[in-house]
CSV table of C-alpha atoms in Angstrom, one decimal:
chain,number,residue,atom,x,y,z
A,293,MET,CA,-19.8,-2.3,-2.1
A,294,HIS,CA,-20.4,-2.0,1.6
A,295,THR,CA,-22.7,1.3,3.1
A,296,ALA,CA,-21.9,4.3,6.4
A,297,ALA,CA,-25.0,2.2,8.0
A,298,MET,CA,-23.5,-0.9,7.8
A,299,VAL,CA,-19.6,0.4,8.9
A,300,ALA,CA,-21.6,1.9,11.9
A,301,GLU,CA,-22.2,-0.7,12.5
A,302,PHE,CA,-19.1,-2.0,12.9
A,303,LEU,CA,-17.6,0.2,14.5
A,304,GLY,CA,-20.5,-0.6,17.0
A,305,ARG,CA,-19.0,-4.0,17.3
A,306,MET,CA,-15.4,-3.5,17.4
A,307,ILE,CA,-15.9,-1.6,20.6
A,308,LEU,CA,-18.2,-3.8,23.0
A,309,GLN,CA,-15.7,-5.2,25.6
A,310,ARG,CA,-15.3,-8.9,25.3
A,311,GLU,CA,-15.5,-11.7,28.2
A,312,GLY,CA,-12.1,-11.9,28.8
A,313,ASP,CA,-11.2,-8.1,27.8
A,314,GLY,CA,-9.4,-6.3,30.9
A,315,ALA,CA,-9.8,-2.8,31.5
A,316,GLY,CA,-6.1,-2.4,31.2
A,317,ALA,CA,-5.8,-4.8,28.3
A,318,LEU,CA,-4.5,-1.9,26.2
A,319,SER,CA,-2.5,-0.8,29.3
A,320,GLY,CA,0.4,-0.8,27.8
A,321,ALA,CA,0.1,-0.3,24.5
A,322,LEU,CA,1.1,3.4,24.3
A,323,SER,CA,5.1,2.5,25.3
A,324,GLY,CA,5.2,-0.7,22.8
A,325,ALA,CA,7.9,-1.3,21.1
A,326,MET,CA,8.5,0.6,17.1
A,327,PRO,CA,11.1,2.6,15.8
A,328,ASP,CA,12.7,5.3,17.8
A,329,PRO,CA,11.3,8.5,16.0
A,330,ALA,CA,15.4,10.1,16.6
A,331,SER,CA,15.9,8.8,12.9
A,332,CYS,CA,14.0,10.6,11.5
A,333,ALA,CA,13.7,13.6,13.0
A,334,THR,CA,15.5,15.7,11.1
A,335,PHE,CA,12.2,15.6,9.3
A,336,GLY,CA,10.1,17.2,11.5
A,337,SER,CA,7.6,15.5,13.7
A,338,THR,CA,3.8,16.0,13.1
A,339,PRO,CA,1.2,18.0,15.7
A,340,GLY,CA,-0.1,15.7,17.5
A,341,PHE,CA,1.2,12.9,17.2
A,342,PRO,CA,2.2,10.3,19.8
A,343,GLN,CA,5.1,9.0,20.4
A,344,ALA,CA,4.2,5.1,20.3
A,345,VAL,CA,1.2,3.6,18.5
A,346,PRO,CA,0.0,0.9,19.6
A,347,GLY,CA,1.8,-2.7,18.4
A,348,GLU,CA,-0.1,-6.0,16.6
A,349,ALA,CA,-1.8,-7.5,19.5
A,350,ASP,CA,-2.9,-4.5,21.7
A,351,ALA,CA,-4.7,-3.0,18.4
A,352,ALA,CA,-6.9,-5.9,18.0
A,353,THR,CA,-8.7,-4.6,21.0
A,354,PRO,CA,-11.9,-3.0,22.2
A,355,GLN,CA,-9.6,-0.3,24.2
A,356,ALA,CA,-7.8,0.1,21.2
A,357,TRP,CA,-10.8,1.0,18.8
A,358,ALA,CA,-12.8,3.1,21.8
A,359,ALA,CA,-9.0,5.4,22.2
A,360,ALA,CA,-9.5,5.8,18.7
A,361,LEU,CA,-12.6,6.8,17.8
A,362,GLY,CA,-13.1,8.7,21.2
A,363,VAL,CA,-15.5,6.3,23.0
A,364,PRO,CA,-15.3,4.2,26.0
A,365,VAL,CA,-15.3,0.7,25.9
A,366,ALA,CA,-18.9,-0.6,25.5
A,367,GLY,CA,-20.4,-3.1,28.3
A,368,LYS,CA,-20.2,-7.2,27.5
A,369,GLY,CA,-23.8,-8.2,25.5
A,370,ALA,CA,-24.1,-4.7,24.1
A,371,GLY,CA,-23.0,-3.5,20.6
A,372,ALA,CA,-25.0,-0.6,18.5
A,373,ALA,CA,-28.0,-2.5,17.1
A,374,SER,CA,-28.8,-3.8,20.8
A,375,ALA,CA,-27.6,-0.6,22.9
A,376,PRO,CA,-27.9,2.7,19.8
A,377,GLY,CA,-26.1,4.9,22.8
A,378,THR,CA,-23.3,2.9,23.1
A,379,ALA,CA,-22.7,3.6,18.9
A,380,PRO,CA,-19.7,6.3,18.8
A,381,VAL,CA,-20.6,7.1,15.0
A,382,SER,CA,-24.0,6.9,13.0
A,383,ALA,CA,-24.7,6.4,9.5
A,384,GLU,CA,-24.4,10.0,8.7
A,385,ASP,CA,-21.1,10.2,10.5
A,386,VAL,CA,-19.6,7.6,7.8
A,387,SER,CA,-18.9,8.5,4.3
A,388,PHE,CA,-17.4,6.8,1.2
A,389,LEU,CA,-13.7,8.0,-0.2
A,390,ALA,CA,-12.2,5.5,-2.3
A,391,ALA,CA,-12.1,1.8,-3.1
A,392,GLY,CA,-9.2,0.9,-5.3
A,393,GLU,CA,-8.3,-2.8,-6.3
A,394,TYR,CA,-8.3,-4.6,-3.0
A,395,HIS,CA,-9.3,-2.4,-0.8
A,396,GLU,CA,-12.0,0.4,0.2
A,397,ASN,CA,-11.7,3.2,2.4
A,398,TRP,CA,-14.6,5.7,4.8
A,399,LEU,CA,-13.5,8.9,6.4
A,400,VAL,CA,-15.4,8.6,9.8
A,401,ARG,CA,-16.3,11.5,12.2
A,402,SER,CA,-15.2,11.1,15.6
A,403,PRO,CA,-15.1,12.1,19.1
A,404,ALA,CA,-11.2,11.8,18.8
A,405,GLY,CA,-11.7,13.6,14.6
A,406,PRO,CA,-11.8,12.3,11.2
A,407,VAL,CA,-10.2,8.9,11.0
A,408,VAL,CA,-10.2,6.6,7.9
A,409,LEU,CA,-11.6,3.1,8.3
A,410,ARG,CA,-10.3,0.4,5.5
A,411,GLY,CA,-11.2,-1.9,4.9
A,412,ASN,CA,-10.0,-5.5,3.0
A,413,ARG,CA,-11.7,-7.9,0.4
A,414,GLY,CA,-10.2,-10.8,1.5
A,415,GLY,CA,-8.9,-13.7,0.3
A,416,ALA,CA,-7.1,-14.2,-2.7
A,417,ALA,CA,-8.2,-11.3,-4.4
A,418,GLY,CA,-7.2,-9.2,-1.1
A,419,SER,CA,-3.4,-9.2,-1.4
A,420,GLN,CA,-1.3,-8.5,-3.8
A,421,LEU,CA,1.6,-10.0,-2.1
A,422,GLY,CA,-0.4,-13.5,-1.9
A,423,LEU,CA,-0.8,-12.9,2.4
A,424,ALA,CA,-4.1,-14.2,4.4
A,425,ASP,CA,-4.1,-11.6,6.7
A,426,GLN,CA,-3.4,-8.4,4.3
A,427,ILE,CA,-4.8,-5.5,6.1
A,428,SER,CA,-1.9,-6.8,9.6
A,429,TYR,CA,0.5,-6.4,7.2
A,430,GLU,CA,-0.5,-3.3,6.7
A,431,TYR,CA,-0.8,-2.0,9.6
A,432,ARG,CA,2.5,-3.9,10.5
A,433,VAL,CA,4.4,-0.8,8.0
A,434,LEU,CA,2.5,2.0,9.3
A,435,HIS,CA,3.5,1.0,12.5
A,436,ALA,CA,7.4,0.1,11.5
A,437,LEU,CA,7.1,3.9,10.1
A,438,ALA,CA,5.5,5.7,12.9
A,439,GLY,CA,8.5,7.9,13.4
A,440,CYS,CA,8.7,9.3,10.3
A,441,ALA,CA,6.2,11.6,10.4
A,442,ALA,CA,5.3,11.2,6.5
A,443,THR,CA,2.5,8.4,6.5
A,444,PRO,CA,-0.4,7.9,8.7
A,445,ARG,CA,-0.5,6.8,12.1
A,446,PRO,CA,-2.3,2.7,12.8
A,447,LEU,CA,-4.6,3.7,15.5
A,448,ALA,CA,-6.6,-0.4,16.1
A,449,LEU,CA,-7.2,-3.3,13.8
A,450,ALA,CA,-9.4,-5.3,13.0
A,451,PRO,CA,-6.8,-8.8,11.7
A,452,ALA,CA,-8.3,-11.1,8.7
A,453,ALA,CA,-11.5,-13.6,9.9
A,454,LYS,CA,-10.6,-16.4,8.7
A,455,LEU,CA,-7.1,-18.0,7.9
A,456,PRO,CA,-6.1,-21.6,5.7
A,457,ASP,CA,-7.5,-24.9,7.9
A,458,GLY,CA,-4.6,-25.5,10.0
A,459,ASP,CA,-2.3,-22.8,9.5
A,460,PRO,CA,-1.3,-22.0,13.2
A,461,ALA,CA,-1.0,-17.8,12.5
A,462,ASP,CA,-0.3,-15.9,15.9
A,463,VAL,CA,-3.0,-13.6,14.3
A,464,PRO,CA,-5.5,-13.2,16.9
A,465,SER,CA,-9.2,-13.5,15.9
A,466,SER,CA,-11.3,-10.3,15.1
A,467,PRO,CA,-13.9,-9.5,17.6
A,468,ALA,CA,-16.0,-8.6,14.5
A,469,GLU,CA,-14.9,-8.9,10.7
A,470,PHE,CA,-15.6,-6.4,7.8
A,471,PRO,CA,-19.8,-6.7,7.4
A,472,SER,CA,-20.1,-8.8,4.1
A,473,SER,CA,-23.4,-8.3,4.2
A,474,PRO,CA,-26.3,-6.2,6.1
A,475,ALA,CA,-27.2,-9.7,8.5
A,476,SER,CA,-23.7,-10.4,9.3
A,477,GLY,CA,-23.7,-9.4,12.8
A,478,PRO,CA,-21.3,-10.4,16.3
A,479,ASP,CA,-21.4,-13.5,16.2
A,480,THR,CA,-21.2,-14.3,12.0
A,481,PRO,CA,-17.8,-14.8,10.8
A,482,THR,CA,-18.0,-13.6,7.5
A,483,PRO,CA,-14.7,-14.5,5.5
A,484,THR,CA,-13.3,-11.0,5.6
A,485,GLY,CA,-10.0,-9.5,5.3
A,486,GLY,CA,-10.6,-7.1,7.6
A,487,ALA,CA,-10.4,-3.9,8.9
A,488,LEU,CA,-7.6,-0.9,10.1
A,489,LEU,CA,-8.1,2.6,11.5
A,490,MET,CA,-6.3,4.8,10.8
A,491,GLN,CA,-4.9,8.8,10.9
A,492,TRP,CA,-7.2,10.7,9.0
A,493,LEU,CA,-5.2,13.0,6.4
A,494,PRO,CA,-5.9,16.4,4.5
A,495,GLY,CA,-4.6,17.0,1.0
A,496,ARG,CA,-4.4,16.5,-2.8
A,497,PRO,CA,-2.7,14.4,-5.3
A,498,LEU,CA,1.4,14.7,-6.2
A,499,ASP,CA,1.4,17.2,-9.1
A,500,TYR,CA,4.3,16.1,-10.8
A,501,ARG,CA,5.5,19.3,-12.1
A,502,ALA,CA,5.2,21.2,-9.0
A,503,ASP,CA,5.6,18.9,-6.1
A,504,ALA,CA,8.3,15.8,-7.1
A,505,ARG,CA,10.7,17.7,-5.0
A,506,HIS,CA,8.3,16.6,-1.8
A,507,ALA,CA,8.0,13.1,-2.6
A,508,ALA,CA,11.8,13.1,-2.9
A,509,ARG,CA,12.0,14.4,0.6
A,510,VAL,CA,8.8,11.7,1.8
A,511,PHE,CA,11.5,8.4,0.3
A,512,ALA,CA,14.4,9.8,2.0
A,513,ALA,CA,12.4,9.7,5.3
A,514,VAL,CA,10.5,6.3,4.8
A,515,HIS,CA,13.8,4.9,3.4
A,516,ALA,CA,15.6,5.9,6.8
A,517,ALA,CA,12.7,4.3,9.2
A,518,PRO,CA,15.0,1.4,11.0
A,519,VAL,CA,13.8,-2.3,8.9
A,520,PRO,CA,12.0,-4.6,11.4
A,521,PRO,CA,12.8,-9.1,10.3
A,522,ALA,CA,11.4,-9.7,6.9
A,523,VAL,CA,11.3,-13.0,5.3
A,524,GLU,CA,11.4,-13.1,1.3
A,525,LEU,CA,8.3,-14.6,0.0
A,526,PRO,CA,7.8,-16.7,-3.3
A,527,PRO,CA,5.1,-14.9,-5.9
A,528,PRO,CA,1.2,-15.6,-4.8
A,529,GLY,CA,-0.3,-18.3,-4.7
A,530,PRO,CA,-3.0,-20.7,-4.4
A,531,VAL,CA,-2.5,-21.1,-0.5
A,532,PRO,CA,-2.2,-17.6,0.9
A,533,HIS,CA,1.5,-16.3,2.6
A,534,VAL,CA,1.5,-16.5,6.6
A,535,LEU,CA,4.1,-14.0,8.6
A,536,PRO,CA,4.7,-14.1,12.1
A,537,ARG,CA,3.4,-10.8,14.0
A,538,GLY,CA,6.4,-7.6,13.6
A,539,VAL,CA,7.7,-9.8,9.8
A,540,LEU,CA,7.3,-8.1,6.9
A,541,ALA,CA,8.1,-9.3,3.2
A,542,ALA,CA,10.8,-9.1,1.8
A,543,GLN,CA,12.6,-8.6,-2.0
A,544,PRO,CA,16.5,-9.0,-1.4
A,545,ASP,CA,16.4,-9.9,-5.0
A,546,PRO,CA,14.6,-6.7,-6.5
A,547,LEU,CA,14.6,-7.9,-9.6
A,548,ALA,CA,14.3,-11.4,-9.6
A,549,ALA,CA,11.6,-11.2,-7.4
A,550,ILE,CA,10.0,-8.9,-10.2
A,551,VAL,CA,10.8,-11.3,-13.0
A,552,ALA,CA,9.0,-13.9,-10.7
A,553,GLU,CA,5.5,-12.1,-10.1
A,554,SER,CA,5.8,-11.3,-13.3
A,555,SER,CA,6.3,-14.5,-14.6
A,556,ALA,CA,2.8,-15.6,-12.1
A,557,LEU,CA,0.6,-12.6,-14.0
A,558,LEU,CA,1.5,-13.4,-16.9
A,559,ALA,CA,0.1,-17.5,-16.9
A,560,ARG,CA,-2.6,-16.3,-14.3
A,561,HIS,CA,-5.4,-16.9,-17.0
A,562,ALA,CA,-3.4,-18.2,-19.7
A,563,ASP,CA,-6.3,-20.5,-21.2
A,564,HIS,CA,-8.8,-17.6,-20.4
A,565,PRO,CA,-11.3,-17.8,-23.2
A,566,LEU,CA,-10.5,-13.4,-24.1
A,567,ALA,CA,-6.8,-14.4,-23.9
A,568,PRO,CA,-6.4,-14.8,-28.1
A,569,ARG,CA,-7.5,-10.7,-28.5
A,570,MET,CA,-4.4,-10.4,-26.1
A,571,ALA,CA,-2.2,-12.7,-28.3
A,572,THR,CA,0.2,-9.8,-29.3
A,573,ALA,CA,0.7,-8.1,-26.1
A,574,ARG,CA,1.4,-11.1,-24.0
A,575,GLN,CA,3.9,-12.0,-26.3
A,576,ALA,CA,5.8,-9.2,-26.0
A,577,LEU,CA,5.7,-9.1,-22.7
A,578,LEU,CA,6.9,-12.7,-22.6
A,579,ASP,CA,10.1,-11.1,-24.6
A,580,TYR,CA,10.5,-8.7,-22.5
A,581,ARG,CA,10.0,-10.4,-18.8
A,582,ASP,CA,13.3,-13.4,-20.8
A,583,ARG,CA,15.0,-9.9,-21.7
A,584,VAL,CA,14.7,-8.7,-17.8
A,585,ALA,CA,15.9,-11.5,-16.4
A,586,ARG,CA,18.5,-11.5,-18.3
A,587,LEU,CA,18.8,-7.5,-17.3
A,588,ALA,CA,18.7,-9.2,-13.3
A,589,GLY,CA,21.1,-11.3,-14.1
A,590,ASP,CA,23.9,-8.5,-15.2
A,591,THR,CA,22.8,-6.4,-12.5
A,592,ARG,CA,22.7,-8.5,-9.5
A,593,HIS,CA,25.9,-6.7,-8.2
A,594,LEU,CA,25.0,-3.0,-8.1
A,595,PHE,CA,22.1,-4.0,-5.2
A,596,ALA,CA,24.1,-7.1,-3.4
A,597,ASP,CA,25.8,-5.1,-1.1
A,598,GLU,CA,22.3,-2.1,-0.6
A,599,ALA,CA,21.7,-1.7,3.0
A,600,PRO,CA,17.2,-2.6,2.8
A,601,VAL,CA,15.2,-0.6,3.6
A,602,ILE,CA,10.9,-0.1,3.6
A,603,ALA,CA,10.4,0.8,0.4
A,604,ASN,CA,6.4,1.3,-0.7
A,605,THR,CA,7.0,-0.2,-4.5
A,606,GLU,CA,3.0,1.6,-5.3
A,607,VAL,CA,3.8,5.3,-5.6
A,608,ASN,CA,1.2,6.4,-7.7
A,609,SER,CA,0.5,9.8,-7.6
A,610,GLY,CA,-3.0,9.3,-6.4
A,611,ASN,CA,-1.1,7.8,-3.3
A,612,PHE,CA,0.1,11.2,-2.3
A,613,LEU,CA,-1.6,13.6,0.0
A,614,VAL,CA,0.1,17.5,-0.6
A,615,PRO,CA,-1.4,19.2,2.1
A,616,GLU,CA,-2.9,23.2,0.2
A,617,GLY,CA,-5.4,25.3,1.3
A,618,ASP,CA,-7.8,24.6,4.8
A,619,ALA,CA,-5.9,21.2,4.6
A,620,ALA,CA,-2.1,23.8,4.7
A,621,ALA,CA,-3.5,24.5,8.2
A,622,PHE,CA,-2.3,20.6,9.0
A,623,PRO,CA,1.5,20.6,7.9
A,624,ALA,CA,3.0,17.6,6.3
A,625,PRO,CA,6.9,17.7,7.7
A,626,CYS,CA,7.9,16.4,4.3
A,627,GLY,CA,5.3,18.1,1.9
A,628,ALA,CA,3.6,15.4,1.9
A,629,TRP,CA,2.1,12.2,2.6
A,630,LEU,CA,1.7,9.1,0.8
A,631,VAL,CA,-0.7,6.6,2.2
A,632,ASP,CA,-1.5,2.9,1.2
A,633,TRP,CA,1.5,0.8,1.7
A,634,GLU,CA,-0.2,-1.9,1.3
A,635,LYS,CA,2.3,-3.8,-0.7
A,636,ALA,CA,5.2,-2.1,0.4
A,637,VAL,CA,9.1,-4.9,1.8
A,638,VAL,CA,11.9,-4.6,2.5
A,639,THR,CA,13.9,-4.1,-0.3
A,640,THR,CA,16.2,-2.1,-2.6
A,641,ARG,CA,15.7,2.0,-2.4
A,642,TYR,CA,15.2,2.0,-6.4
A,643,GLN,CA,11.9,0.2,-5.6
A,644,ASP,CA,10.4,3.5,-4.9
A,645,LEU,CA,12.2,5.6,-7.6
A,646,GLY,CA,12.0,3.2,-10.4
A,647,HIS,CA,8.4,3.1,-9.5
A,648,PHE,CA,7.7,7.0,-9.3
A,649,LEU,CA,10.1,7.5,-12.9
A,650,ALA,CA,8.0,5.2,-14.8
A,651,PRO,CA,5.6,6.2,-17.0
A,652,THR,CA,3.3,3.2,-16.5
A,653,THR,CA,3.2,5.5,-13.3
A,654,THR,CA,2.9,9.0,-13.9
A,655,LEU,CA,0.1,8.6,-16.8
A,656,TRP,CA,-2.2,6.1,-14.7
A,657,LYS,CA,-3.7,9.2,-13.6
A,658,THR,CA,-2.2,12.3,-15.4
A,659,ASP,CA,-0.5,13.0,-18.4
A,660,PHE,CA,3.2,13.3,-17.5
A,661,THR,CA,6.4,11.9,-17.9
A,662,PHE,CA,9.3,12.4,-16.7
A,663,ASP,CA,12.6,13.5,-19.0
A,664,ALA,CA,16.1,13.2,-18.9
A,665,ALA,CA,16.0,16.9,-16.9
A,666,THR,CA,13.6,16.3,-13.9
A,667,ARG,CA,14.6,12.8,-13.6
A,668,ALA,CA,18.4,14.1,-12.8
A,669,ALA,CA,16.2,16.8,-10.7
A,670,PHE,CA,14.1,14.6,-8.8
A,671,LEU,CA,17.2,12.3,-7.8
A,672,ASP,CA,18.7,14.9,-6.8
A,673,HIS,CA,16.5,16.1,-4.1
A,674,TYR,CA,16.2,12.6,-3.6
A,675,ARG,CA,19.9,13.1,-3.1
A,676,ALA,CA,19.2,16.0,-0.8
A,677,ALA,CA,17.4,14.7,1.3
A,678,LEU,CA,19.2,11.7,2.8
A,679,ARG,CA,22.0,14.1,2.9
A,680,HIS,CA,19.7,17.0,5.1
A,681,ALA,CA,19.1,14.0,7.2
A,682,GLY,CA,22.8,12.6,7.7
A,683,GLN,CA,21.7,9.8,6.4
A,684,PRO,CA,24.4,7.6,3.1
A,685,VAL,CA,23.9,8.9,-0.2
A,686,PRO,CA,24.9,7.3,-3.4
A,687,ASP,CA,26.6,10.0,-6.6
A,688,ALA,CA,24.5,11.3,-9.1
A,689,GLU,CA,25.9,7.8,-11.4
A,690,GLU,CA,25.5,5.5,-8.8
A,691,CYS,CA,21.2,7.0,-8.4
A,692,ALA,CA,20.8,7.7,-11.6
A,693,ALA,CA,22.4,4.1,-13.5
A,694,LYS,CA,20.1,2.3,-10.6
A,695,ALA,CA,17.0,3.7,-10.4
A,696,ASP,CA,17.2,3.6,-15.0
A,697,VAL,CA,17.6,-0.1,-13.8
A,698,MET,CA,14.8,-0.2,-12.0
A,699,VAL,CA,12.1,1.3,-14.3
A,700,ARG,CA,12.6,-0.9,-16.8
A,701,ALA,CA,11.9,-3.7,-14.2
A,702,VAL,CA,8.6,-1.9,-13.5
A,703,LEU,CA,7.2,-1.5,-16.2
A,704,LEU,CA,7.1,-5.2,-16.7
A,705,ARG,CA,5.3,-5.7,-13.5
A,706,GLY,CA,2.7,-3.2,-14.0
A,707,LEU,CA,1.8,-4.3,-17.8
A,708,SER,CA,1.7,-8.1,-16.7
A,709,TRP,CA,-0.8,-6.9,-13.8
A,710,CYS,CA,-3.0,-5.1,-16.3
A,711,LEU,CA,-3.4,-8.0,-18.8
A,712,MET,CA,-3.3,-9.7,-15.6
A,713,ALA,CA,-6.3,-7.7,-14.9
A,714,TRP,CA,-7.4,-6.9,-18.4
A,715,HIS,CA,-8.8,-10.7,-18.6
A,716,GLU,CA,-11.0,-10.0,-15.3
A,717,TYR,CA,-12.3,-6.9,-16.6
A,718,ALA,CA,-13.3,-8.1,-19.6
A,719,GLY,CA,-14.1,-11.7,-17.6
A,720,GLY,CA,-16.1,-9.8,-15.3
A,721,GLY,CA,-14.8,-11.4,-13.1
A,722,ARG,CA,-13.7,-8.2,-10.9
A,723,ALA,CA,-15.3,-7.9,-7.8
A,724,LEU,CA,-14.4,-4.2,-7.7
A,725,ALA,CA,-14.7,-2.6,-11.4
A,726,HIS,CA,-13.3,1.1,-11.9
A,727,ALA,CA,-14.2,1.8,-15.1
A,728,ASP,CA,-11.5,4.3,-15.4
A,729,THR,CA,-9.4,1.3,-14.2
A,730,PHE,CA,-10.6,-0.8,-16.7
A,731,ARG,CA,-9.3,1.7,-20.0
A,732,THR,CA,-6.1,3.3,-18.4
A,733,ILE,CA,-5.4,-0.4,-19.0
A,734,GLU,CA,-6.1,-0.9,-22.4
A,735,ARG,CA,-4.8,2.0,-23.6
A,736,TYR,CA,-1.6,1.0,-21.3
A,737,LEU,CA,-2.1,-2.4,-23.6
A,738,GLY,CA,-3.1,-0.8,-26.8
A,739,ASN,CA,0.6,1.1,-26.2
A,740,ILE,CA,2.0,-1.7,-25.2
A,741,ALA,CA,5.4,-0.8,-28.1
A,742,TRP,CA,5.8,2.5,-27.1
A,743,PHE,CA,6.4,1.6,-23.4
A,744,LEU,CA,8.5,-1.3,-24.0
A,745,ARG,CA,10.8,0.5,-26.5
């Protein structure tokens, strides 16, 4: 875990003007290509949002970082350590927000206003999609969604510091990597996963009983966004995937992709010394995996002609922010925001709807499960939001049937991840470990028959 002082020092390095940087390096950033916001205009626009955000290349410049923080670019050779006057913020301006399995997030009170610095762990442990540069991918997704007024606006980017040897990836080198130790400096490469700076959004976690209609509007807004180019990727493996700039990962056959991903998760620690303790759970998941594989073949035709959308695929209650109280002064056009876009893919909309409805999702942080009535009400809200946006609307029976199929697949993926993570938690091999997460994992695996009933 980093410290506030390390984050402040890192931000100071990010605004350094380096040899070869031009004063106009960001000149095209605010007019760069982005999805047409008119496609999501029905959902409103956020006060203060510009109509464009820096593209990936422009976002990885000192000018982008300085503009996002509201400070001038520092001169060549200056830095937070050597020239305190150029530091954009002090340690007192930085506070820890949260850390997940793959990222940590810091609130930065900058001269331009509050922003969030999101740092990636890096390496194979930093990407659920198996990407070499996970943080640039998340920036790319947020850039594609910048017009839908339901997601945070990306501001600046420090791409992953290291790529596999020999990979001619079209990814700029970072001027300063997200620090791995207090000793790291601007000339000390560190194999970290980089960082992005994004808009801070206020709000509390979503309440399934009170706020499901807001989630439905968020999904409709996101699913109405124009879809960038995308390519299908195999499951994560020993060699990280390198995607060209501007390209997202695609899952055109979503159930088959989930079966493949889950199979890889189930195999990851099959020979672990603690594996016998989870032999019953593993066998139950292998049997269920085979059932979902058959389901994938039986239902492939249902999704074959679906228009693909950008789907988050990890839509638990903690990834929504619902403004209330003082935060209501910063209204969310859809009633809520959806954050944490690390595992987004281009696929069927029912990946999001199924994940939202699955009990492995709702019980992760709450005691709520959808019954038939609340599930139908949520899907009706979603269909109404699509209709209000002028988007094609599936009929109620089709929507319910496809969501139900995806719920069953999502259960496999979620519980397979739990089994994989259990070995790393129990064996002490988890770099970012959370006691609450481990307790939930053990509860899920201990009740696996209930989930798979």
